[in-house]
Coordinates of C-alpha atoms and ligand atoms in Angstrom, one line a residue:
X1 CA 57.6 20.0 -4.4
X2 CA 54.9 20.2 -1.6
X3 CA 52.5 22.5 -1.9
X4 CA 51.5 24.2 1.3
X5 CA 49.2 27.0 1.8
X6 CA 48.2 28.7 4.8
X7 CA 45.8 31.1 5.5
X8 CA 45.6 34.0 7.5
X9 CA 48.8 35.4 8.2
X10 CA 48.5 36.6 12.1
X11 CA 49.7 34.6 14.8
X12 CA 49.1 31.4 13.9
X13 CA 50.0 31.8 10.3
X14 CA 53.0 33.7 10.8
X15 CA 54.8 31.5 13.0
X16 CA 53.1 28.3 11.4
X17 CA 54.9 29.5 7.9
X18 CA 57.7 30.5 9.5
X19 CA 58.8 27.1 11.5
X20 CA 57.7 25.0 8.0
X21 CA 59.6 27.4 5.9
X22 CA 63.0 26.5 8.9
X23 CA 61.8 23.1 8.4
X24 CA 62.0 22.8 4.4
X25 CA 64.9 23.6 1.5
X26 CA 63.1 26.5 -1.0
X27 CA 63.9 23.2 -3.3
X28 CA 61.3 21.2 -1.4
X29 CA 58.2 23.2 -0.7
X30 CA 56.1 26.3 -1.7
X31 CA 54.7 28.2 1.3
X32 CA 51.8 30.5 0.7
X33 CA 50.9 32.5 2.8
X34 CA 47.3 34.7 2.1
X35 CA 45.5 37.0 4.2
X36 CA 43.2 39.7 3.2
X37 CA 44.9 42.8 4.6
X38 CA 48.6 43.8 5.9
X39 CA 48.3 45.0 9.2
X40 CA 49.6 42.6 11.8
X41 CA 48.1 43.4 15.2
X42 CA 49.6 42.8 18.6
X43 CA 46.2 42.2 20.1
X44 CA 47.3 41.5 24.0
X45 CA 48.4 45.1 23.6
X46 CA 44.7 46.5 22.5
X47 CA 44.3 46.1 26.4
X48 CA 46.6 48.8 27.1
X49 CA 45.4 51.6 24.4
X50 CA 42.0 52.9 26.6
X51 CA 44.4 53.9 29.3
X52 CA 46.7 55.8 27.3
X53 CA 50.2 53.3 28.2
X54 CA 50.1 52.4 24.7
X55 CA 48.9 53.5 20.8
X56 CA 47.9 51.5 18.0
X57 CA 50.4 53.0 16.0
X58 CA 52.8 51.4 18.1
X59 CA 50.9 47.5 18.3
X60 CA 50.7 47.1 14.8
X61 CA 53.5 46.3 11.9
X62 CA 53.0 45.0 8.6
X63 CA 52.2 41.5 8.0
X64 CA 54.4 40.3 4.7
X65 CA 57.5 41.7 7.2
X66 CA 56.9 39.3 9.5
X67 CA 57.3 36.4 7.1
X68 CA 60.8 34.9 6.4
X69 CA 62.2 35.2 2.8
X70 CA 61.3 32.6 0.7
X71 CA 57.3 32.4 1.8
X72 CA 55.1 33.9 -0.9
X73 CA 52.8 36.1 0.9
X74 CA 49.7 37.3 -1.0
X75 CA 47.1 39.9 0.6
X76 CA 43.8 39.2 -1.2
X77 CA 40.7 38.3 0.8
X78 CA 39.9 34.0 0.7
X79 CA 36.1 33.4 -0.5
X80 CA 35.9 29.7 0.5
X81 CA 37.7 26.3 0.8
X82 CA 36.9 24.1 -1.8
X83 CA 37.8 20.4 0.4
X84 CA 36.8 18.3 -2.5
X85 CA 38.9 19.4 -5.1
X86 CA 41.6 20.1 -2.5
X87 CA 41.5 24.1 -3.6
X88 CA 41.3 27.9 -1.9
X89 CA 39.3 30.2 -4.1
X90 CA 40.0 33.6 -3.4
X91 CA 38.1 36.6 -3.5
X92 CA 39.2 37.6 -6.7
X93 CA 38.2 33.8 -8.3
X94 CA 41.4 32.3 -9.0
X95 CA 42.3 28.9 -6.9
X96 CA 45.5 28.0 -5.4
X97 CA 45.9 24.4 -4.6
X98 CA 47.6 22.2 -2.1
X99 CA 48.8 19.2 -0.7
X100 CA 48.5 20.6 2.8
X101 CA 46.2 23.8 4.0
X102 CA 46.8 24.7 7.2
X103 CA 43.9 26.9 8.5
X104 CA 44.6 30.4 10.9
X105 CA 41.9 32.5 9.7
X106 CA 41.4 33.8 13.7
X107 CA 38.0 34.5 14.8
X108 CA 35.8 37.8 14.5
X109 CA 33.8 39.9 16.2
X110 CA 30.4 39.8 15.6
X111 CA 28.6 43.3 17.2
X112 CA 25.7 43.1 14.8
X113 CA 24.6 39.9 15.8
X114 CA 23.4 41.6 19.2
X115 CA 20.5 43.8 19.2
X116 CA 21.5 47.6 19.6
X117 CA 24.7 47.2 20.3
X118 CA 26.1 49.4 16.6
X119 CA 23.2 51.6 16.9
X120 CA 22.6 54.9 18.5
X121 CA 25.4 55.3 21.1
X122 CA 27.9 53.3 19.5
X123 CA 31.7 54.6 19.3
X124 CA 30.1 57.4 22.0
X125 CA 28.8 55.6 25.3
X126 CA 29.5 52.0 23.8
X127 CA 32.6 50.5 22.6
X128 CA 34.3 47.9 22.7
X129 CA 38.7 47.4 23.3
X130 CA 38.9 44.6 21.2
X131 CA 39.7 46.6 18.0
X132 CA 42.0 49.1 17.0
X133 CA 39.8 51.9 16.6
X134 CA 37.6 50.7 19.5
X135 CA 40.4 50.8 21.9
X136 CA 41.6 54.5 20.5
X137 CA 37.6 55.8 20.5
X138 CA 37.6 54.1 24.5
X139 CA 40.3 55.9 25.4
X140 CA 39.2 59.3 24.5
X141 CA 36.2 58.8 26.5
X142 CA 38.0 57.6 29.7
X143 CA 39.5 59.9 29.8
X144 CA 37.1 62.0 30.3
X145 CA 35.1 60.3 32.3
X146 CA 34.7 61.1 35.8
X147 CA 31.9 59.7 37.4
X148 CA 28.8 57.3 36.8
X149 CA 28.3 53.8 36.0
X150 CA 30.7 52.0 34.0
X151 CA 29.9 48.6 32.7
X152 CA 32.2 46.1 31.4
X153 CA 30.0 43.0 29.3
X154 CA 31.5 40.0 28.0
X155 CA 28.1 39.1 25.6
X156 CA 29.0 35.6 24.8
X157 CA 31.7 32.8 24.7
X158 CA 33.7 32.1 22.7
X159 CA 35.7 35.0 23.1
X160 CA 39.6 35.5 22.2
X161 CA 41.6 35.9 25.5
X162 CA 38.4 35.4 28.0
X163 CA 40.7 37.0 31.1
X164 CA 41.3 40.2 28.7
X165 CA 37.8 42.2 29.8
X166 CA 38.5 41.2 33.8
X167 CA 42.0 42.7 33.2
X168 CA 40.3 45.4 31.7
X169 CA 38.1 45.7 35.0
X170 CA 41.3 45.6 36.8
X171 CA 43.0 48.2 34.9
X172 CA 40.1 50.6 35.2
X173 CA 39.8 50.4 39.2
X174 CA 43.3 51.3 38.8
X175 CA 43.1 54.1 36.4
X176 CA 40.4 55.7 38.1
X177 CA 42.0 55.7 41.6
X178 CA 45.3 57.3 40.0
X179 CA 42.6 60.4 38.0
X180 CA 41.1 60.3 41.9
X181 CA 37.8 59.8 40.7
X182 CA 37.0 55.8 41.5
X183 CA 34.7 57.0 44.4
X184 CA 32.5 58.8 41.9
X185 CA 32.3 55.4 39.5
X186 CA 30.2 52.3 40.1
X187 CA 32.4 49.5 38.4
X188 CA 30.6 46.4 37.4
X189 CA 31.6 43.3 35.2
X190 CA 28.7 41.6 33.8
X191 CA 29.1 38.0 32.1
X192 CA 27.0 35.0 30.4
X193 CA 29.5 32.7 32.9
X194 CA 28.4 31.7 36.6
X195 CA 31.2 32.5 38.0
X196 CA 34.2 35.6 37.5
X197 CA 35.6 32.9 34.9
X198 CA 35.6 29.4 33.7
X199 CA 37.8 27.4 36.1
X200 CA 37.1 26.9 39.7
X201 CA 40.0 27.9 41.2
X202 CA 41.1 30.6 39.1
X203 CA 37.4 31.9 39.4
X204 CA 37.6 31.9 43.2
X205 CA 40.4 33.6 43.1
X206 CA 39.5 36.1 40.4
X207 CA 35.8 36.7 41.8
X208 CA 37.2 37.3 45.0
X209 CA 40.1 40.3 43.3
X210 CA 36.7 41.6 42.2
X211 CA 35.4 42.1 45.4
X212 CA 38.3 43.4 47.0
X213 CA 38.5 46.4 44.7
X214 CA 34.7 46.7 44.8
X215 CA 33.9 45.7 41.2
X216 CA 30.5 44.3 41.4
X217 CA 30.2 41.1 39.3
X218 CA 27.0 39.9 37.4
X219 CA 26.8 36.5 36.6
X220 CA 24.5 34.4 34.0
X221 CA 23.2 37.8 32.0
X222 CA 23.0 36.7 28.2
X223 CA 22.7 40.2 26.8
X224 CA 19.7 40.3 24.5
X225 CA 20.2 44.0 23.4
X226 CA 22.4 47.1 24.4
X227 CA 20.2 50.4 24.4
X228 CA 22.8 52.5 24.2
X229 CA 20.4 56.0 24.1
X230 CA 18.9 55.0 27.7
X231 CA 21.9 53.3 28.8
X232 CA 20.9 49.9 29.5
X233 CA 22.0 46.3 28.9
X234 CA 19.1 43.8 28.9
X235 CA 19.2 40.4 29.4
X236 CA 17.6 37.8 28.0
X237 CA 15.4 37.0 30.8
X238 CA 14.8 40.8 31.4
X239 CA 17.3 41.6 33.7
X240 CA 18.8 45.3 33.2
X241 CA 21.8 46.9 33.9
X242 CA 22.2 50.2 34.2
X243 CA 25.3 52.4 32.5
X244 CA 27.0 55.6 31.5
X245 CA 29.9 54.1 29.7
X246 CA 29.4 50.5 28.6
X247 CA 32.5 48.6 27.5
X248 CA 31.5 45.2 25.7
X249 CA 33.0 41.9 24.1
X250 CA 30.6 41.6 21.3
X251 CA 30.2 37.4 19.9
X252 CA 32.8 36.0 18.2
X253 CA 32.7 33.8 15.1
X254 CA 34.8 31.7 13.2
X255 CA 35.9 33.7 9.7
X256 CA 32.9 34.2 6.8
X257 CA 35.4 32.3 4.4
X258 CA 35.2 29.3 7.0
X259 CA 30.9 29.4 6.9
X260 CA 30.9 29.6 3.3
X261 CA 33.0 26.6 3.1
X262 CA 30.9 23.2 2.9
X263 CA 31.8 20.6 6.0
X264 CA 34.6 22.4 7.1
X265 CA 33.1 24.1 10.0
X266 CA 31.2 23.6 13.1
X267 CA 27.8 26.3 13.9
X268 CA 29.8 29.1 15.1
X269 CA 32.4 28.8 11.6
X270 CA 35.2 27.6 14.2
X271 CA 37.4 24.1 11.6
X272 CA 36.3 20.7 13.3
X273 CA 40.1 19.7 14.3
X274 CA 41.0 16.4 16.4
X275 CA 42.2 18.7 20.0
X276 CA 45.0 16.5 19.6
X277 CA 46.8 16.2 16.2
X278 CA 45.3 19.5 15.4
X279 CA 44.0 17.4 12.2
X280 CA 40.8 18.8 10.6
X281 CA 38.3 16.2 11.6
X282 CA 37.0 16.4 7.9
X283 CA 39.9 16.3 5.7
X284 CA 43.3 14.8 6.4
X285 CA 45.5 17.3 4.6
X286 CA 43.8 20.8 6.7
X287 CA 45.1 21.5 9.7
X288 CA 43.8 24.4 11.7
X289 CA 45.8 26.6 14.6
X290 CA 44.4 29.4 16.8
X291 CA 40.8 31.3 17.1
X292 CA 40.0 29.4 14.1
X293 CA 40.3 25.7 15.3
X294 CA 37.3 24.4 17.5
X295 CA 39.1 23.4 20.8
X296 CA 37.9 23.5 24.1
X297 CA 40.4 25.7 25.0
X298 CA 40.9 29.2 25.5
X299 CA 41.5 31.3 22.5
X300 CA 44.7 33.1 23.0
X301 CA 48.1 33.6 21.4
X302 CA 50.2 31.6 23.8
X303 CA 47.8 28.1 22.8
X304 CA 48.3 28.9 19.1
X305 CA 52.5 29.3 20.2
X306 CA 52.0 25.9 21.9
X307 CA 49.8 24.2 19.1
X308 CA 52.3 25.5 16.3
X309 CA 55.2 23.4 17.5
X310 CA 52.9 19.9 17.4
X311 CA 51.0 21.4 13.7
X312 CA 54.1 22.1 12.3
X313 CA 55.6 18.5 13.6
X314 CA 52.4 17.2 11.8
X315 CA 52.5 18.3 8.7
X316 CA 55.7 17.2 7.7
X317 CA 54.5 13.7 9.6
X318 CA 51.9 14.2 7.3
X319 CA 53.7 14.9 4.1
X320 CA 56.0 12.0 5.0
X321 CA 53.4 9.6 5.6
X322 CA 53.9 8.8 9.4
X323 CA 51.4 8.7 12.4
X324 CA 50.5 12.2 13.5
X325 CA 51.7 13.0 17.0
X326 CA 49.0 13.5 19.5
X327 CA 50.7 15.3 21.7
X328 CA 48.8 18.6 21.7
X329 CA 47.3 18.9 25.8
X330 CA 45.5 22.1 25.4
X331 CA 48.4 23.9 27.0
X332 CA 47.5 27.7 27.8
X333 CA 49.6 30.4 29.7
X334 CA 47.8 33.8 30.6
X335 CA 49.1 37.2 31.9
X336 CA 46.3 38.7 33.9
X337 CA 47.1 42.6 34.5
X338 CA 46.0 43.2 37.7
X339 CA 46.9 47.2 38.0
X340 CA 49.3 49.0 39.9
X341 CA 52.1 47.7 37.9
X342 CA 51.6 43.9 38.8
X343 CA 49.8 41.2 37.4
X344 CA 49.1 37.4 38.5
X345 CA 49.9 34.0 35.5
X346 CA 48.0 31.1 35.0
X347 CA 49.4 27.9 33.3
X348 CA 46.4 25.3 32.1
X349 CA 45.7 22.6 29.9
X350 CA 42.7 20.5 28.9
X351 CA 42.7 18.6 32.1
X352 CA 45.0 20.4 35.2
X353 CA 42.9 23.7 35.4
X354 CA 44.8 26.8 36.8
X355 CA 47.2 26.0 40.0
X356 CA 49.3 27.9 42.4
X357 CA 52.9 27.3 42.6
X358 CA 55.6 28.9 39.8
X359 CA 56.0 28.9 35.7
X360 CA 57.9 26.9 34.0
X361 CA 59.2 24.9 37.2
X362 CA 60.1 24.6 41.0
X363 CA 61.6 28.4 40.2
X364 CA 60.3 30.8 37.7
X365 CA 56.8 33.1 37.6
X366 CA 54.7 32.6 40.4
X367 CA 51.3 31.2 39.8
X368 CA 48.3 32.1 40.6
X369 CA 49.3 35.3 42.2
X370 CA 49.7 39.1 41.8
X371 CA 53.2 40.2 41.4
X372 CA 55.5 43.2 39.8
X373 CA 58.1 40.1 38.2
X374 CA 54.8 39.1 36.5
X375 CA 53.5 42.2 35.2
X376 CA 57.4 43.0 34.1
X377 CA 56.6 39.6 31.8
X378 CA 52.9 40.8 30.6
X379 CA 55.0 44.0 29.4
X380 CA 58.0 42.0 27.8
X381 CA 56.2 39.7 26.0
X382 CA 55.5 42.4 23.7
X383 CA 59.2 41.9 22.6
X384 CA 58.9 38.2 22.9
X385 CA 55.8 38.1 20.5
X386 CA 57.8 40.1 17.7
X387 CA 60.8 38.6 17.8
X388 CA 60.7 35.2 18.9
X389 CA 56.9 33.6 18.3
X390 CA 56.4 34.9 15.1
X391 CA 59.9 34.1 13.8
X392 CA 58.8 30.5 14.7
X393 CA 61.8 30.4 17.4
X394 CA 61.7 28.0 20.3
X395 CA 61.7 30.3 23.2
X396 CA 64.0 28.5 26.4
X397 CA 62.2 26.5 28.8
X398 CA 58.8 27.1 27.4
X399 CA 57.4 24.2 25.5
X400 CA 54.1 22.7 23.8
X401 CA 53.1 20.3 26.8
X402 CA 52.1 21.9 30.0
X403 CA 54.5 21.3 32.6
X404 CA 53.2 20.3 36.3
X405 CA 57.0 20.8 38.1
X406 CA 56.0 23.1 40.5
X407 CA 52.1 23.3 40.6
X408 CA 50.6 22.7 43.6
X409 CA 47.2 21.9 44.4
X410 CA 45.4 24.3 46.0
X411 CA 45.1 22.8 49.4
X412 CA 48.9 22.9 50.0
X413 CA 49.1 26.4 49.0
Ligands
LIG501 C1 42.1 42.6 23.5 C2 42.8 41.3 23.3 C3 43.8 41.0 24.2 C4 44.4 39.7 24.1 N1 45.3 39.4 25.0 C5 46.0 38.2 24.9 C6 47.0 37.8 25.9 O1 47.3 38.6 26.8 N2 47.6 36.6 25.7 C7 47.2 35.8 24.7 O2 47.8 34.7 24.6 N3 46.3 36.1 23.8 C8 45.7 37.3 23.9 N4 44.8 37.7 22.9 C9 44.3 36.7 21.9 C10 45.3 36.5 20.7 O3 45.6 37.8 20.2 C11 44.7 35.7 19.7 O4 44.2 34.5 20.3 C12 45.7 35.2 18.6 O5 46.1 36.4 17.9 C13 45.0 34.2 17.7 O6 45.9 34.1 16.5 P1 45.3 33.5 15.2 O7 46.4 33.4 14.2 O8 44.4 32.4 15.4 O9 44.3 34.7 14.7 P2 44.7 36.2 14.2 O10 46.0 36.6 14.8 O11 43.5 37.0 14.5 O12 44.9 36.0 12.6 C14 43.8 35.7 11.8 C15 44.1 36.2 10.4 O13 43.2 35.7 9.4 C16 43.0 36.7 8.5 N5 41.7 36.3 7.8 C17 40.5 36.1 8.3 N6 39.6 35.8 7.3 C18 40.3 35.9 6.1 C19 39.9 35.8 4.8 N7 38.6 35.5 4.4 N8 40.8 36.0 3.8 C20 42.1 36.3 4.2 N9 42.5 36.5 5.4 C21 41.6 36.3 6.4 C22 42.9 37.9 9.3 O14 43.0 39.1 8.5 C23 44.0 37.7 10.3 O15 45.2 38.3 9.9 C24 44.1 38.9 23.0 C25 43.2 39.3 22.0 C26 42.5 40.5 22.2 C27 41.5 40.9 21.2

């Protein structure tokens, strides 16, 4: 009997133990399955909760449901990752060993690490979307708020799903033209980046949205503090910006239980993994999937989809003794609301940055621009994500490698 534990049981967990539980007899593996609470969030739908179109209530179901029979599924917090002896203590001190450990511990937000930010003003003219009970305290205040300076702050990178706070710009040009109040609200997005986002072409394209709905965009500002009595964001360098309502990204780090395990992690607490195999880099029998792995690739839900189909593959490559496959190309696939009931996808990998042209081929979702088809698949994927990604289900005509039939480069556009 292998034994295989995972832990963390949100996206990447889920669906991990989900495909390997699909892949092996109850006869010829135990699947564990730990995470240190039992409330599975949709997080692409914390977006949605400031502007009232959805409620956490309805974003988050619980986690051991999610998990096909025959996984055990314990909910107790994991203390550390002992790699020598091959063993998981948890919080309470007992140890569960393995044969395989397949890391999906996520990342977290970090708000203390920034000066300010959690002190006076906090939950009242500062929050942030990116939680539950951030996204329900933000919407109480939008919706009250009718004119002044609101500030949208991405403090640093890493951050999961780095398009999420420009859709959040979008969203909030939009919801304040529908309360007729935008002309009373200076909108601006302020970010470490020098540029809208990361990639060239996606950045022209986004910087440019920007502009067009007069969001004013701040570039390079590494917040140093957030004074959230006078309403100001100050740089590093000692730049200010001004606000009324701030909405920030605070740091992200890779989970405690990842820091307080010896060699397994990189500065941040993000598991060294081969970008490829999805290997740990330090042990041969940890894998990592998601937020948690270090991978120069966006964190988002739809790379941890595409990296589960090669980890799974892996382990039992693994577990067999075979050559990994390296097959893993940093494929990611983003929704980008844009408001007014459309939004625009991008399709990317490690090396082919965002292009025009459609998703998943000649026909399909167009690229690279704003449509209603598109923001009809932001909203479906809800579905999608509960009853097909986290079952471990291959989902037709979406696979793990990114395909190029029907990208175009730019210049042909
Ligand atoms: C506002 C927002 C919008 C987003 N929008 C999109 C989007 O549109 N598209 C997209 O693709 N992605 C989006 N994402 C990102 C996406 O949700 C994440 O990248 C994805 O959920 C990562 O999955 P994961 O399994 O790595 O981490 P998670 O799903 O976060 O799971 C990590 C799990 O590990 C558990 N854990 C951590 N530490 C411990 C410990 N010590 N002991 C026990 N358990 C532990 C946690 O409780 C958690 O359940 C969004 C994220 C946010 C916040």
């Amino acid at each position: 009997m292998h034994q295989i534990v995972i832990l963390g049981a949100g996206t990447g967990g889920t669906l991990t133990a989900n495909r390997l539980r699909r892949a092996y007899g109850s006869d010829e593996a135990v699947i564990t399955v730990v995470d240190q609470d039992d409330a599975h969030v949709y997080q692409p739908g914390l977006l949605f909760v400031p502007f009232g179109l959805t409620h956490p209530e309805d974003i988050i179901r619980p986690r051991g449901r999610q998990l096909h029979p025959g996984i055990e599924y314990r909910t107790t917090g994991v203390d550390h990752v002992d790699v020598a002896e091959r063993a998981v203590v948890l919080a309470d001190g007992s140890t569960l060993g393995y044969d395989v450990l397949v890391v999906a511990t996520g990342s977290v937000l970090a708000p203390d690490e920034t000066e300010g930010l959690t002190g006076p003003g906090w939950m009242e003219k500062v929050f942030t979307f990116y939680s539950p009970e951030g996204a329900a305290g933000l919407e109480e205040a939008l919706r009250w708020f009718d004119h002044g300076r609101l500030v949208v702050n991405v403090i640093d990178m890493p951050i999961k799903c780095p398009v999420a706070p420009l859709e959040f710009c979008f969203l909030a040009d939009w919801f304040l033209r529908e309360n007729g109040v935008r002309d009373a609200v200076d909108l601006t997005y302020v970010t470490p980046l020098d540029a809208a986002f990361t990639k060239p072409v996606a950045s022209r394209k986004l910087g440019g949205m920007l502009a067009e709905r007069d969001i004013e965009l701040v570039t390079e500002f590494n917040t140093g503090s957030v004074d959230g009595i006078g309403g100001r964001l100050v740089s590093y360098d000692d730049r200010e910006v001004p606000f009324d309502l701030a909405v920030v990204i605070p740091a992200h780090n890779g989970a405690p239980c990842i820091a307080r395990s010896p060699g397994l992690g990189d500065e941040l607490g993000f598991v060294l993994t081969d970008e490829h195999t999805l290997q740990s880099t330090v042990a041969p029998e940890i894998f990592a999937i998601g937020d948690a792995a270090s991978l120069p690739i966006s964190k988002a839900g739809s790379v941890t989809h595409f990296e589960g189909e090669v980890l799974v593959e892996n382990v039992q490559r693994f577990l067999a003794g075979r050559p990994l496959d390296a097959s893993y190309d940093g494929h990611a696939n983003c929704f980008i609301e844009t408001g007014f009931h459309k939004a625009m996808l991008i399709d990317f990998n490690y090396e082919v940055e965002p292009l025009p042209g459609h998703f998943p081929g000649g026909v399909g979702l167009p690229l690279m621009k704003e449509s209603h088809l598109n923001h009809l698949g932001k909203l479906m994927f809800q579905w999608v994500y509960w009853h097909s990604l986290l079952p471990g289900r291959d989902i037709p005509g979406i696979h793990s490698a990114m395909p190029l039939a029907g990208k175009r480069q730019p210049s042909d556009a």
